[in-house]
Structure formats: structure tokens, C-alpha cells
CSV table of C-alpha atoms and ligand atoms in Angstrom, one decimal:
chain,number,residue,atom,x,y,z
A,1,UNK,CA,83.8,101.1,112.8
A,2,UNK,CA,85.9,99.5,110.3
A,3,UNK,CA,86.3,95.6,110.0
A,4,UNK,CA,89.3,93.5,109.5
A,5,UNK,CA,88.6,90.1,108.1
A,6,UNK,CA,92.0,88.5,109.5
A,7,UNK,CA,92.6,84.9,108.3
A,8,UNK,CA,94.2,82.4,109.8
A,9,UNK,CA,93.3,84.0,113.4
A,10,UNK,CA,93.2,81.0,115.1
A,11,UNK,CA,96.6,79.8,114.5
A,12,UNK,CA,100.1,81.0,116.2
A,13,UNK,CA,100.3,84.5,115.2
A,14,UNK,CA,97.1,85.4,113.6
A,15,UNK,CA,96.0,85.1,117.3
A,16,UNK,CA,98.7,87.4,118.4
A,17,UNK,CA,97.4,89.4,115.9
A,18,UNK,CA,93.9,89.6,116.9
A,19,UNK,CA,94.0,90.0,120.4
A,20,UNK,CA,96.7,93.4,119.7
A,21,UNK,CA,94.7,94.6,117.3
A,22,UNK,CA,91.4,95.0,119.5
A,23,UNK,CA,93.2,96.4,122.2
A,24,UNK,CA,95.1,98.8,120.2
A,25,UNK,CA,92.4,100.3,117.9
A,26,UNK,CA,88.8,100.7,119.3
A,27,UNK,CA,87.5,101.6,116.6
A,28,UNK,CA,88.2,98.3,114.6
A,29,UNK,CA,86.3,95.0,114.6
A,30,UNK,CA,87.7,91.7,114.1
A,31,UNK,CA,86.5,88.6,112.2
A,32,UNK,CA,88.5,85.9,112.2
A,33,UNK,CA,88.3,83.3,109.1
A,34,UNK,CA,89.9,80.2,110.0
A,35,UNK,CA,89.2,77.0,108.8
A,36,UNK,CA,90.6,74.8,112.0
A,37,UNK,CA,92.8,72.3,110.6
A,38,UNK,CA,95.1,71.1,112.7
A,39,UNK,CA,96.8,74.2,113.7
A,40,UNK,CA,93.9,76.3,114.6
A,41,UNK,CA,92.8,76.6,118.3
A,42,UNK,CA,89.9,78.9,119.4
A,43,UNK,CA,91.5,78.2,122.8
A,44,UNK,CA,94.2,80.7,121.7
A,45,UNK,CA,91.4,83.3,122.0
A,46,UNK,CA,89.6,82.8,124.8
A,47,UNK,CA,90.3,86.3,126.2
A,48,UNK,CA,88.4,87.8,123.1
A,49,UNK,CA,85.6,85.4,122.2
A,50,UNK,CA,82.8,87.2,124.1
A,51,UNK,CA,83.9,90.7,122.7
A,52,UNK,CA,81.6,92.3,121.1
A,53,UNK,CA,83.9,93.4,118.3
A,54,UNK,CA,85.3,89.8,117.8
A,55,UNK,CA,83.3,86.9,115.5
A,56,UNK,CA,84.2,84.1,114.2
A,57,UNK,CA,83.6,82.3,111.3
A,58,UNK,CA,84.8,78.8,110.4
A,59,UNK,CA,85.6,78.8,107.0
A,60,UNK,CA,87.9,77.6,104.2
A,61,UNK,CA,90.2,80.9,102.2
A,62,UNK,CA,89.8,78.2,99.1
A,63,UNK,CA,85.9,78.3,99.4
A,64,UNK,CA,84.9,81.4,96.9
A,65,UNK,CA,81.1,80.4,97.9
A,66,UNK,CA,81.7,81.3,102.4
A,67,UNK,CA,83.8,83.6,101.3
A,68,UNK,CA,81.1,85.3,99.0
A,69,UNK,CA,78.6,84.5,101.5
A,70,UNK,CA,80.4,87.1,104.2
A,71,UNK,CA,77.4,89.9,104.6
A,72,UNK,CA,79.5,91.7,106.7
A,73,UNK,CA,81.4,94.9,105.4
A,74,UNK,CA,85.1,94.1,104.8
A,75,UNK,CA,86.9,97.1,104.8
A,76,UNK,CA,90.3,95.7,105.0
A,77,UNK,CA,92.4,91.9,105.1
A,78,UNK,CA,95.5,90.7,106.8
A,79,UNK,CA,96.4,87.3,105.6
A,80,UNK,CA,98.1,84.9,107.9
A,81,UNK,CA,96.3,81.4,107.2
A,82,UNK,CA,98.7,79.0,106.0
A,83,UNK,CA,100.0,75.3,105.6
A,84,UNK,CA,103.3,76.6,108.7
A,85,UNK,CA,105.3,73.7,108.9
A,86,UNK,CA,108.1,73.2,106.7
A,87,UNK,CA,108.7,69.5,108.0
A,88,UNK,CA,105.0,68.9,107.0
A,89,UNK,CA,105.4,70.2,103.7
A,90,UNK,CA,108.5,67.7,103.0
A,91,UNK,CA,106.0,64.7,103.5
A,92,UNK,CA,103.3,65.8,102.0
A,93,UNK,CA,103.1,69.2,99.8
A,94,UNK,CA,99.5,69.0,98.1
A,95,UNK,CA,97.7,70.9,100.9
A,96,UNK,CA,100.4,73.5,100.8
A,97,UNK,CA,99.8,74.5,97.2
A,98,UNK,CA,96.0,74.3,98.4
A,99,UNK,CA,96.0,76.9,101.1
A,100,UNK,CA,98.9,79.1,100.5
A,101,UNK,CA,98.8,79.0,96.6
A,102,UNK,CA,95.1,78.7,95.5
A,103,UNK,CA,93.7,79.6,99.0
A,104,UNK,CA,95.6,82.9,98.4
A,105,UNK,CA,94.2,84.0,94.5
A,106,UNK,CA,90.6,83.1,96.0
A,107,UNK,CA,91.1,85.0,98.9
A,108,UNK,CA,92.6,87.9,96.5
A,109,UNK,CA,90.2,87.1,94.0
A,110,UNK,CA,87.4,88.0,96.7
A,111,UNK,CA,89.6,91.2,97.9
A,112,UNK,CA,89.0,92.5,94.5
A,113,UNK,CA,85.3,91.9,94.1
A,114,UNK,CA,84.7,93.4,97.4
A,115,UNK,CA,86.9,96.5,96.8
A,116,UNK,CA,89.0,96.0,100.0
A,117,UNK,CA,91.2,99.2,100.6
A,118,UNK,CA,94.0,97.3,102.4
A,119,UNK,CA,95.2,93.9,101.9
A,120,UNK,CA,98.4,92.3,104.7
A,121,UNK,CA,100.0,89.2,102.8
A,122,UNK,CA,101.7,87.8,105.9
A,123,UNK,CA,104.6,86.0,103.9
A,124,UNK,CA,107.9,84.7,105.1
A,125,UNK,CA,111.3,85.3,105.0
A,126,UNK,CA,111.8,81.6,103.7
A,127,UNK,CA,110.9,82.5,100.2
A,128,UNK,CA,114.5,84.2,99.6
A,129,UNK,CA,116.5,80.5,100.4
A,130,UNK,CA,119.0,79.4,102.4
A,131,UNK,CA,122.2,82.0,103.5
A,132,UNK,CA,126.0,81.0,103.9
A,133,UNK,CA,127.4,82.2,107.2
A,134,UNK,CA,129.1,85.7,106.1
A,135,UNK,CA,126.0,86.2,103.7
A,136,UNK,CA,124.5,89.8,104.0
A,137,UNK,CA,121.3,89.7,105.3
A,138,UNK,CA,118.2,89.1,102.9
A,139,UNK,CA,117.0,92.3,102.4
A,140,UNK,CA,113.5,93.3,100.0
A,141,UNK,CA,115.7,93.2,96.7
A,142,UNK,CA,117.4,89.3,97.7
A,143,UNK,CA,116.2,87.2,94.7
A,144,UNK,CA,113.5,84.9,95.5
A,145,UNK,CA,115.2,81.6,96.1
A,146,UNK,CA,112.3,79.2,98.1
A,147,UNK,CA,114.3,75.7,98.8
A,148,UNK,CA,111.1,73.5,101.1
A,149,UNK,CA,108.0,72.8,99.2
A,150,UNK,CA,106.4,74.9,102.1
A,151,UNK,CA,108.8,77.8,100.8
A,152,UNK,CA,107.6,77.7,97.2
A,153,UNK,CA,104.3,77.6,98.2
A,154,UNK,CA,104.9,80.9,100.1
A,155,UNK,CA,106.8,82.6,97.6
A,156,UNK,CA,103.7,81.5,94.9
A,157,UNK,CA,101.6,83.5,97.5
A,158,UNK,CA,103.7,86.2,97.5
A,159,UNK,CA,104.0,86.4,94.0
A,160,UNK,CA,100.1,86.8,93.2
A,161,UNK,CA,100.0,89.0,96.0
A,162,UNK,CA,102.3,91.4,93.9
A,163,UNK,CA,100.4,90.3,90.6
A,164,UNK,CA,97.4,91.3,92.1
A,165,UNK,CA,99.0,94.6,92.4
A,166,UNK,CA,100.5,95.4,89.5
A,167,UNK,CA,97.6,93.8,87.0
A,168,UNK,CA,94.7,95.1,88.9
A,169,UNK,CA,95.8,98.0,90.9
A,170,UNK,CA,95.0,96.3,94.7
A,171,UNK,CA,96.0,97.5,97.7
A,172,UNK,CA,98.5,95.1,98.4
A,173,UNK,CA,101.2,95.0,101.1
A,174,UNK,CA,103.8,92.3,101.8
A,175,UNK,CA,105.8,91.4,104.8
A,176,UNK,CA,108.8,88.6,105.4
A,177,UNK,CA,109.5,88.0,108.5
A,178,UNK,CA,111.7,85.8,110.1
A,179,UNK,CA,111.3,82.6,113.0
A,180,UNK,CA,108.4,83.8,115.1
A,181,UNK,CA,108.4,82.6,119.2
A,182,UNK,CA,106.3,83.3,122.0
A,183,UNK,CA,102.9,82.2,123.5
A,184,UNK,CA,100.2,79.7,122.0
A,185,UNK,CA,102.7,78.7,119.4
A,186,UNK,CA,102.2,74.8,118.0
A,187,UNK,CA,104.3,72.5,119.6
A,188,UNK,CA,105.3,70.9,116.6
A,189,UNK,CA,107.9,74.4,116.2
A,190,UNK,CA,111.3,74.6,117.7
A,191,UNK,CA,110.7,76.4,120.7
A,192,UNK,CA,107.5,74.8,122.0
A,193,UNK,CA,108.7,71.5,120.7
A,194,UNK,CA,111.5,71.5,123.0
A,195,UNK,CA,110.1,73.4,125.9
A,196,UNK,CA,107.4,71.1,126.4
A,197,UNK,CA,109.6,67.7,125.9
A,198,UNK,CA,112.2,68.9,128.1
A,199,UNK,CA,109.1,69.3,131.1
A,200,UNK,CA,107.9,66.2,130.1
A,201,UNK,CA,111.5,64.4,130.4
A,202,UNK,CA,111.3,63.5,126.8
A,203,UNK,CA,114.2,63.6,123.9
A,204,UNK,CA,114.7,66.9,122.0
A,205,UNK,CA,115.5,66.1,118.8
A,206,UNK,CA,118.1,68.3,116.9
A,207,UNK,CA,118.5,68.3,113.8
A,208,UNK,CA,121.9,67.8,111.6
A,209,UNK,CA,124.9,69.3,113.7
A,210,UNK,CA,122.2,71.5,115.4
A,211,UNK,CA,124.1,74.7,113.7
A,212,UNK,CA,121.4,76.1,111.6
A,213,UNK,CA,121.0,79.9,112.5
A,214,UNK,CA,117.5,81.5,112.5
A,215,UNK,CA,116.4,84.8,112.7
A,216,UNK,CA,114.5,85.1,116.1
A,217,UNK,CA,111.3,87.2,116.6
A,218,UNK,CA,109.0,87.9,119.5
A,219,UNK,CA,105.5,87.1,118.2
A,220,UNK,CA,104.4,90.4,119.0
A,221,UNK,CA,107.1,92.8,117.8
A,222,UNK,CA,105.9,90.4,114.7
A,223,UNK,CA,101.8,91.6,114.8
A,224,UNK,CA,103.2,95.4,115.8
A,225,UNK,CA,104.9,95.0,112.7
A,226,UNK,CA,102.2,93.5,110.5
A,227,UNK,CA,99.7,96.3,112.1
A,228,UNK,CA,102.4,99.5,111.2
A,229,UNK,CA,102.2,97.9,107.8
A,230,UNK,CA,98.2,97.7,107.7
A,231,UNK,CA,98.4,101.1,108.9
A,232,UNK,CA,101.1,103.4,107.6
A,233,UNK,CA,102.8,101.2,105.1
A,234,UNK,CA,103.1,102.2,101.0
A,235,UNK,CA,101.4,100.0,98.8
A,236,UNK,CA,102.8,97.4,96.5
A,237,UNK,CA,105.9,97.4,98.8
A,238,UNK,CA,107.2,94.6,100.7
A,239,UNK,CA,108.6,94.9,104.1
A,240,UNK,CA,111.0,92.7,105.7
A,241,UNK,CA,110.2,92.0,109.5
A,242,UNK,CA,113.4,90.8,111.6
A,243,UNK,CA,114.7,90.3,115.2
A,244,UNK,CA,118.2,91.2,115.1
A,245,UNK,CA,118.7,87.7,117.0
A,246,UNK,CA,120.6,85.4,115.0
A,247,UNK,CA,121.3,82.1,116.9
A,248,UNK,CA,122.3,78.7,116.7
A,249,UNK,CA,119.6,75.9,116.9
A,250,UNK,CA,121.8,74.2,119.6
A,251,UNK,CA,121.9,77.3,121.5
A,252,UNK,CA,118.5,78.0,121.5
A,253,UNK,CA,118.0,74.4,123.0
A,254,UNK,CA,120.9,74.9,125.9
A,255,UNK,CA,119.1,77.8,126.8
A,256,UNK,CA,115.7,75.7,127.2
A,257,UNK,CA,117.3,73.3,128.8
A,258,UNK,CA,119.4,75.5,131.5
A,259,UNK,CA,115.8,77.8,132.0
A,260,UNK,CA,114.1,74.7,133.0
A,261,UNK,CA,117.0,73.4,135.2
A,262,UNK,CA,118.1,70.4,133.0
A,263,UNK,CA,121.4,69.5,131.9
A,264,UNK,CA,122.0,68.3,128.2
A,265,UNK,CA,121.1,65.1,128.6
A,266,UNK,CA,117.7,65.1,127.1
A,267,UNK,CA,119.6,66.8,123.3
A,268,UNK,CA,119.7,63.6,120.8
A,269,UNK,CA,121.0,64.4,117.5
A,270,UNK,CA,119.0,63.5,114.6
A,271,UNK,CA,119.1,62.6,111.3
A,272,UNK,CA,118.8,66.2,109.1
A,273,UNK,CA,115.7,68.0,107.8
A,274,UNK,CA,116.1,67.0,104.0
A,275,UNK,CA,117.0,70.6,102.3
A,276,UNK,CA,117.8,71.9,105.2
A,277,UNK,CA,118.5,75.9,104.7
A,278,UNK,CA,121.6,76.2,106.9
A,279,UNK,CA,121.1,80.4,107.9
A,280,UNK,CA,118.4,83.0,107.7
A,281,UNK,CA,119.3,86.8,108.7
A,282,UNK,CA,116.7,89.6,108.0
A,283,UNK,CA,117.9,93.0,107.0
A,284,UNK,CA,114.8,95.0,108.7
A,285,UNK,CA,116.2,99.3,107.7
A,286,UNK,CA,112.9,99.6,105.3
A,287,UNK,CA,110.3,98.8,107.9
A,288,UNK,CA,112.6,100.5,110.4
A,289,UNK,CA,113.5,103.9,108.7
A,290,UNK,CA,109.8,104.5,106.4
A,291,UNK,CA,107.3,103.3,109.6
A,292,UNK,CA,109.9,103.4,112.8
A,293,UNK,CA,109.5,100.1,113.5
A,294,UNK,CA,111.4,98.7,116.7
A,295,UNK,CA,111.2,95.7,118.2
A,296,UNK,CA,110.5,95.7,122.2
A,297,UNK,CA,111.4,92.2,122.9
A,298,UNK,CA,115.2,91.3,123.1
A,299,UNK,CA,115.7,87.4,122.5
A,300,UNK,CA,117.2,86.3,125.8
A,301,UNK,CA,114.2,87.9,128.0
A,302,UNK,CA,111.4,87.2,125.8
A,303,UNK,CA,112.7,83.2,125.7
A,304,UNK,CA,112.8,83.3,129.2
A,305,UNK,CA,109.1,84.7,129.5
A,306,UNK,CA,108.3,82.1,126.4
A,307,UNK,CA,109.4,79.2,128.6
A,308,UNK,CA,107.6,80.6,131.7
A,309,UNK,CA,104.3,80.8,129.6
A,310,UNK,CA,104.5,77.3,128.9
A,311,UNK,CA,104.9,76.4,132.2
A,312,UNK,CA,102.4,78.6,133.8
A,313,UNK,CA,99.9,77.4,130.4
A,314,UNK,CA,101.0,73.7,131.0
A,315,UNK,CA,97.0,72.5,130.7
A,316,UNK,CA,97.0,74.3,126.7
A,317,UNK,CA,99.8,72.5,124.8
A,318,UNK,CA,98.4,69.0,127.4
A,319,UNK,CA,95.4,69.5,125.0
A,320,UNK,CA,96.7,70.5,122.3
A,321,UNK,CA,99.6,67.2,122.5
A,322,UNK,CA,96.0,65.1,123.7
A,323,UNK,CA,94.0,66.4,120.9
A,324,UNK,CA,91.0,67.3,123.3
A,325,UNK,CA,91.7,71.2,121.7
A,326,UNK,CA,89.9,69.9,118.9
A,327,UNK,CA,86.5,69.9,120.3
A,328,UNK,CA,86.9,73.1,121.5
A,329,UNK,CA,85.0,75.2,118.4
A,330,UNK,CA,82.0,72.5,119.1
A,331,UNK,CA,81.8,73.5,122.7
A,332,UNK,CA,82.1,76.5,122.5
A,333,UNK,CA,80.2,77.8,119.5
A,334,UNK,CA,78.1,74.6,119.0
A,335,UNK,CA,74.7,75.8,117.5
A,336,UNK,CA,74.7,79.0,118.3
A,337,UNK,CA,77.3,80.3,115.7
A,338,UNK,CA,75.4,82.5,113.0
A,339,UNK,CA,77.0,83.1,109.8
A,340,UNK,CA,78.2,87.0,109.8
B,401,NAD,P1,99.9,78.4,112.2
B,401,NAD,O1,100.1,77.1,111.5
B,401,NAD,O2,100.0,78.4,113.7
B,401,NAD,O3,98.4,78.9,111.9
B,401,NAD,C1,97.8,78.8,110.6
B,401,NAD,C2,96.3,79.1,110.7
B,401,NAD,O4,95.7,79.1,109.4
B,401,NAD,C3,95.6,78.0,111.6
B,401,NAD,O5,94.7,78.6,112.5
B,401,NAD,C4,94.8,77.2,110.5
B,401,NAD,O6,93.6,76.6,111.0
B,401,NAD,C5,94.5,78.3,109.4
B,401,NAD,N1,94.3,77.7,108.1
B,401,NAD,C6,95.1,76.8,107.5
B,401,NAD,N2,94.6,76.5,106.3
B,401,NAD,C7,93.5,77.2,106.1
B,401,NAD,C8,92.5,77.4,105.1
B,401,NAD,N3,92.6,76.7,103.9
B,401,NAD,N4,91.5,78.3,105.3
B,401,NAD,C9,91.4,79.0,106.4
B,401,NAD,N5,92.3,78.9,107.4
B,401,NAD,C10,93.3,78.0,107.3
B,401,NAD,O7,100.8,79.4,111.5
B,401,NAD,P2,101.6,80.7,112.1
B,401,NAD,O8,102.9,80.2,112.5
B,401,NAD,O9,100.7,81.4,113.0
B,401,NAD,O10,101.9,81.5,110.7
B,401,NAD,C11,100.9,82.4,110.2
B,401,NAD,C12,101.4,83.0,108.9
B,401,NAD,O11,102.6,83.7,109.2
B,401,NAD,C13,101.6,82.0,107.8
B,401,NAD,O12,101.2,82.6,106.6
B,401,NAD,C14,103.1,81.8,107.8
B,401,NAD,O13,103.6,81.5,106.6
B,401,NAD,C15,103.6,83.2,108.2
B,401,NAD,N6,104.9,83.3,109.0
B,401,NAD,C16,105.1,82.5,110.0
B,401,NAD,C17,106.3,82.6,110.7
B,401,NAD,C18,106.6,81.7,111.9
B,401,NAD,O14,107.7,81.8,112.4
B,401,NAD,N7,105.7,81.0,112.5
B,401,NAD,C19,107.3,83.5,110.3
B,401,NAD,C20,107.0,84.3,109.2
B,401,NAD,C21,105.8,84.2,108.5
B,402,DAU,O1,111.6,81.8,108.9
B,402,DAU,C1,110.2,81.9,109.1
B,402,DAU,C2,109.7,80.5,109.1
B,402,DAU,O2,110.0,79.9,110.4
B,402,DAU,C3,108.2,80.4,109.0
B,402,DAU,O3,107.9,80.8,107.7
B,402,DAU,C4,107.6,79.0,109.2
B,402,DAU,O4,106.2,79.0,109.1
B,402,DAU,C5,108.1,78.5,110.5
B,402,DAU,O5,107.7,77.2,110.7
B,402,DAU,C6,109.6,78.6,110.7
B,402,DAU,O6,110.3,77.7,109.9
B,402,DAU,P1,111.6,76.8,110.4
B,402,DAU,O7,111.7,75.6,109.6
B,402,DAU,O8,112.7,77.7,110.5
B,402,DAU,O9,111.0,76.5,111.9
B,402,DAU,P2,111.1,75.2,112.8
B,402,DAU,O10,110.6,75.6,114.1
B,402,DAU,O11,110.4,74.1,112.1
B,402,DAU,O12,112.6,74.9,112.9
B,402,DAU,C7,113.5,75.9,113.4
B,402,DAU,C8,114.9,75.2,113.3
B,402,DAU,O13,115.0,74.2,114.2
B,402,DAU,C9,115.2,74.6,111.9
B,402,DAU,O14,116.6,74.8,111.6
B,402,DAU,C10,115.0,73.1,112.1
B,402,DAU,C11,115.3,72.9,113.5
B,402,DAU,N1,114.5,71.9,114.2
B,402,DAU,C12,113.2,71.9,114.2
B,402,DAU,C13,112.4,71.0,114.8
B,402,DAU,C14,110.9,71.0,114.7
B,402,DAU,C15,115.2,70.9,115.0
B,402,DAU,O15,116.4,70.8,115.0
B,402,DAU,N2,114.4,69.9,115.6
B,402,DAU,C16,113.1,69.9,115.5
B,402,DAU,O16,112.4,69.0,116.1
């Protein structure tokens, strides 16, 4: 049996990650590091937390003492835990160098010490800037160009991911991928954001002119992605992860707003994101030709089932806009949580 420390796992799309990885490979166990700031919500994985292969272990990736104090075999990692939220990062950037920058070298740091034989830095495609509208699409080569303090605190990551490779001969593999959506996503995001104001009759604030352009991903075509890479991909390489779905921020919302039967009355224009980066496009051949990755989810139908979710999972983003998600981890693991 071979175990995958995966941080992050109780956030967005380490959770994603977890629940396709132990129904895809039965011969893998999980153990989830998170640290449950904010972000992280064991609720996400209440399908999985009474499977055998699945622990849990609350802890920080910038804490070299948990870390060392994992008995547990850790044959390989796949890195997701993160400061997410570009908007956060912009007030306040300290505990985005923390976690991303020097949360990464520990966690790397570690990799080493334990001689891991695979380690998944789950970057972004935010590191390479900001693209005009007939820009090619950022492909693995695009200089890094990281314009949002969250941004430079990714491509930092990214960097002594690759260091790590190069000076001591790890096992590294990067991906960039583009704007995740889907299920148990924070509602502090885009898509949630405005699903769940829209059913609660509340103002969706765009920002700007509303004619940014992201990249838009399924969450899962995202973790099949990040689990061809674990599996199949070269090391030292990065690989770009897209969704061929390049639309308008305003667009995205109009189609929110029609799924749930309202008209655009709700849309308020806001004042702009400071540094806004105007277009993001992912040129995805590598992953594509050297590991036949193909996405399963087209944009229009996996929105669709995205707002549906919400609907149907009203009573999880009520607790997670309540805060009551954050006693979750006490209720649920209280004293009977032993350290793996
Ligand atoms: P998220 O904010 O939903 O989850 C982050 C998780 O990391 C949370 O569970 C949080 O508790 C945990 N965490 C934060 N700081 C920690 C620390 N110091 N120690 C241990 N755990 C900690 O994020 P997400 O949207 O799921 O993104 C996951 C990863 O994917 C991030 O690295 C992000 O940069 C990257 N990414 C995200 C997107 C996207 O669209 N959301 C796209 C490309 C790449
Ligand atoms: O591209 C990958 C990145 O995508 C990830 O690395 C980040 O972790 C993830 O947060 C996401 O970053 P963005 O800044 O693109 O995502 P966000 O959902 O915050 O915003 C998407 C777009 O929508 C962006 O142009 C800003 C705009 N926006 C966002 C919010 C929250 C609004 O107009 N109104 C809003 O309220």
C-alpha cells in the first residue's frame, strides 16, 4: 500500500483530490495535512472520513517539528495547501509568503529527509501575469511574470520546487493550472460567490467593466490532471493544466443568474481589483500529447451541474457563510484523533 501525504486536503481542490484518488487507486492511502485556517473544511470529506485508508492530521506545512513527527511511511506528496485568494493577499500578504513561500521549502525540506519518490507542486497559472486579448496562450516556456502578492508568492513556491530539483536531485513535478470551479469551492471565489448571493437575493459584485477573461476548469478534470502527473509525468517538468473555456467575468455571472431564473438586476459594478490581470488562457498540448490528458467536463454543463450542487448543498456554504463549519474538526475528531 503506498501512502500519499496530500496537503491542503481540506480545502477546495485538495478535497477533490482526495476523494478521486481513493476511488481510483485501491491500493493508495491518503493522509491529509491541513492546518484548518479559514479555508479548510472537514465537511468537504465527509464521504471519506471513516475510510480506512483516509487519516487526518491537523497540522501546519511551516511546522518542521509535526511534520518530523509523521511515523507514518510517506512514499509520495501532492502539494495543494495554500494562502487561495488573490483579493486576500492584496490586504494583507504576510501569511501568503508564510504558507506558500516558507510553508513550501519546509514541506520540501521534509520531502528530502524522508526520501519521497514523488513530489506534486500544485502551482498556478497566475505566476506567468496578466495576457492582452490576442496574446498566445501561456504555455510552460511564458516568462514568469506574477502581478498579486498571492501570485509572487506562488511563483516563489514554484521556484524552490524547481530548485529543489535541480540542486538536490528531488522528484519534483509542477503543474499550472488555470480558474478551478465546481463543488465545495469557498464562497469567497467567483462562482460560489455569486451563486450563493444570487439565491440569497443579495448584490453580485463585479469587478471593473466585468471583462476580465479566465481560463475555466472543472475541479475534477483539474485532480485527473494532478493524478496523471503523480502518476506518469517526467520529473523536473512542469505541466500546464487548462480548460479550453475562456470567458468573460460578466458572462460567467449572466449565466448564474439566467440558471437560477434571475434577471440582471442583482449585477452591481464595483470598484476594480487593484492589479487587476485583465486575461488568462492556458496552452495545455504538453500535458495533452506526453500523458493524454483530456478534460471530460465542457464549461456550460459542468456550470450548470456547479449551480445545481449548490442548490441541492444549500445547508454547506449556510455554515460555511455562518461560520458553524468551524467546529466541525472538534466534533468530529474531538479526543479521539491520534497522531499517525
Ligand atoms: P483553498 O483555499 O480552498 O484550500 C487551501 C487549503 O490549504 C485549506 O484547506 C487550508 O486549511 C490549507 N492550508 C492553508 N495554509 C496551510 C498551512 N500553513 N498548512 C497546512 N494547510 C494549510 O485552495 P484551493 O482553491 O483548493 O487551491 C489549492 C491549491 O491549488 C493552491 O495551492 C492554489 O494555489 C492552487 N490552485 C488553485 C486554483 C483555483 O482555481 N482555485 C487554480 C490553480 C491552482
Ligand atoms: O487562475 C488560477 C487562480 O484562479 C488560482 O491560482 C487562485 O487560487 C484562484 O483564486 C483564482 O484566482 P482569480 O483571482 O482568477 O479568481 P477569483 O474567483 O477571485 O476571481 C475570478 C475573476 O472574477 C477575477 O477576474 C476577479 C473577478 N471577481 C471576483 C470576485 C471574488 C469579481 O468580479 N467579483 C468578485 O466578487
Amino acid at each position: 500500500m503506498k501512502t500519499i501525504l496530500v496537503t491542503g486536503g481540506a480545502g477546495f481542490i485538495g478535497s477533490n483530490y482526495i476523494r478521486l484518488v481513493l476511488q481510483q487507486h485501491s491500493d493508495v492511502q491518503v493522509l491529509n495535512l491541513d492546518a484548518l485556517t479559514y479555508a479548510g473544511n472537514l465537511e468537504n470529506l465527509s464521504a471519506v472520513e471513516r475510510a480506512p485508508r483516509y487519516t487526518f492530521l491537523k497540522a501546519d506545512i511551516c511546522d518542521a517539528a509535526a511534520l518530523d513527527a509523521i511515523t507514518a511511511s510517506v512514499d509520495e506528496i501532492v502539494h495543494f495547501a495554500a494562502e487561495s485568494h488573490v483579493d486576500r493577499s492584496i490586504e494583507d500578504a504576510a501569511t501568503f509568503l508564510r504558507t506558500n513561500v516558507l510553508g513550501t521549502q519546509t514541506l520540501l525540506d521534509f520531502a528530502r529527509r524522508r526520501g519521497v519518490a514523488r513530489f506534486v507542486h500544485v502551482s498556478t497559472d497566475e505566476v506567468y501575469g496578466s495576457l492582452g486579448p490576442t496574446d498566445p496562450a501561456f504555455s510552460e516556456t511564458t516568462p514568469l511574470a506574477p502581478n498579486s502578492p498571492y501570485a509572487a508568492s506562488k511563483a516563489g513556491s514554484d521556484l524552490l520546487a524547481r530548485a529543489a530539483f535541480h540542486t538536490h536531485s528531488m522528484p519534483v513535478l509542477i503543474t499550472r493550472c488555470s480558474n478551478n470551479y465546481g463543488p465545495y469551492q469557498f464562497p469567497e471565489k467567483l462562482i460560489p460567490l455569486m451563486i450563493a448571493n444570487a439565491m440569497e437575493g443579495k448584490q453580485l459584485p463585479v469587478y471593473g467593466d466585468g471583462m476580465n477573461v479566465r481560463d475555466w476548469i472543472h475541479v475534477e478534470d483539474h485532480c485527473r490532471a494532478v493524478d496523471l502527473v503523480r502518476r506518469d509525468g517526467r520529473v523536473g517538468e512542469v505541466y500546464n493544466v487548462g480548460g479550453r473555456s475562456e470567458r468573460r467575468n460578466i458572462d460567467v455571472v449572466r449565466t448564474i443568474l439566467r440558471a437560477l431564473g434571475h434577471g440582471e438586476e442583482l449585477i452591481r459594478y464595483v470598484k476594480d481589483r487593484l492589479g487587476h490581470d485583465r486575461r488568462y488562457a492556458i496552452n495545455d498540448e504538453k500535458i495533452r500529447a506526453e500523458l493524454g490528458y483530456a478534460t471530460l467536463h465542457n464549461f456550460e454543463d459542468g456550470l450548470a451541474a456547479t449551480v445545481a450542487w449548490y442548490q441541492q448543498q444549500r445547508p454547506w456554504w449556510e455554515r460555511v457563510r455562518s461560520g458553524d463549519y468551524r467546529g466541525y474538526y472538534e466534533r468530529m475528531y474531538g479526543s479521539r484523533l491520534a497522531q499517525p
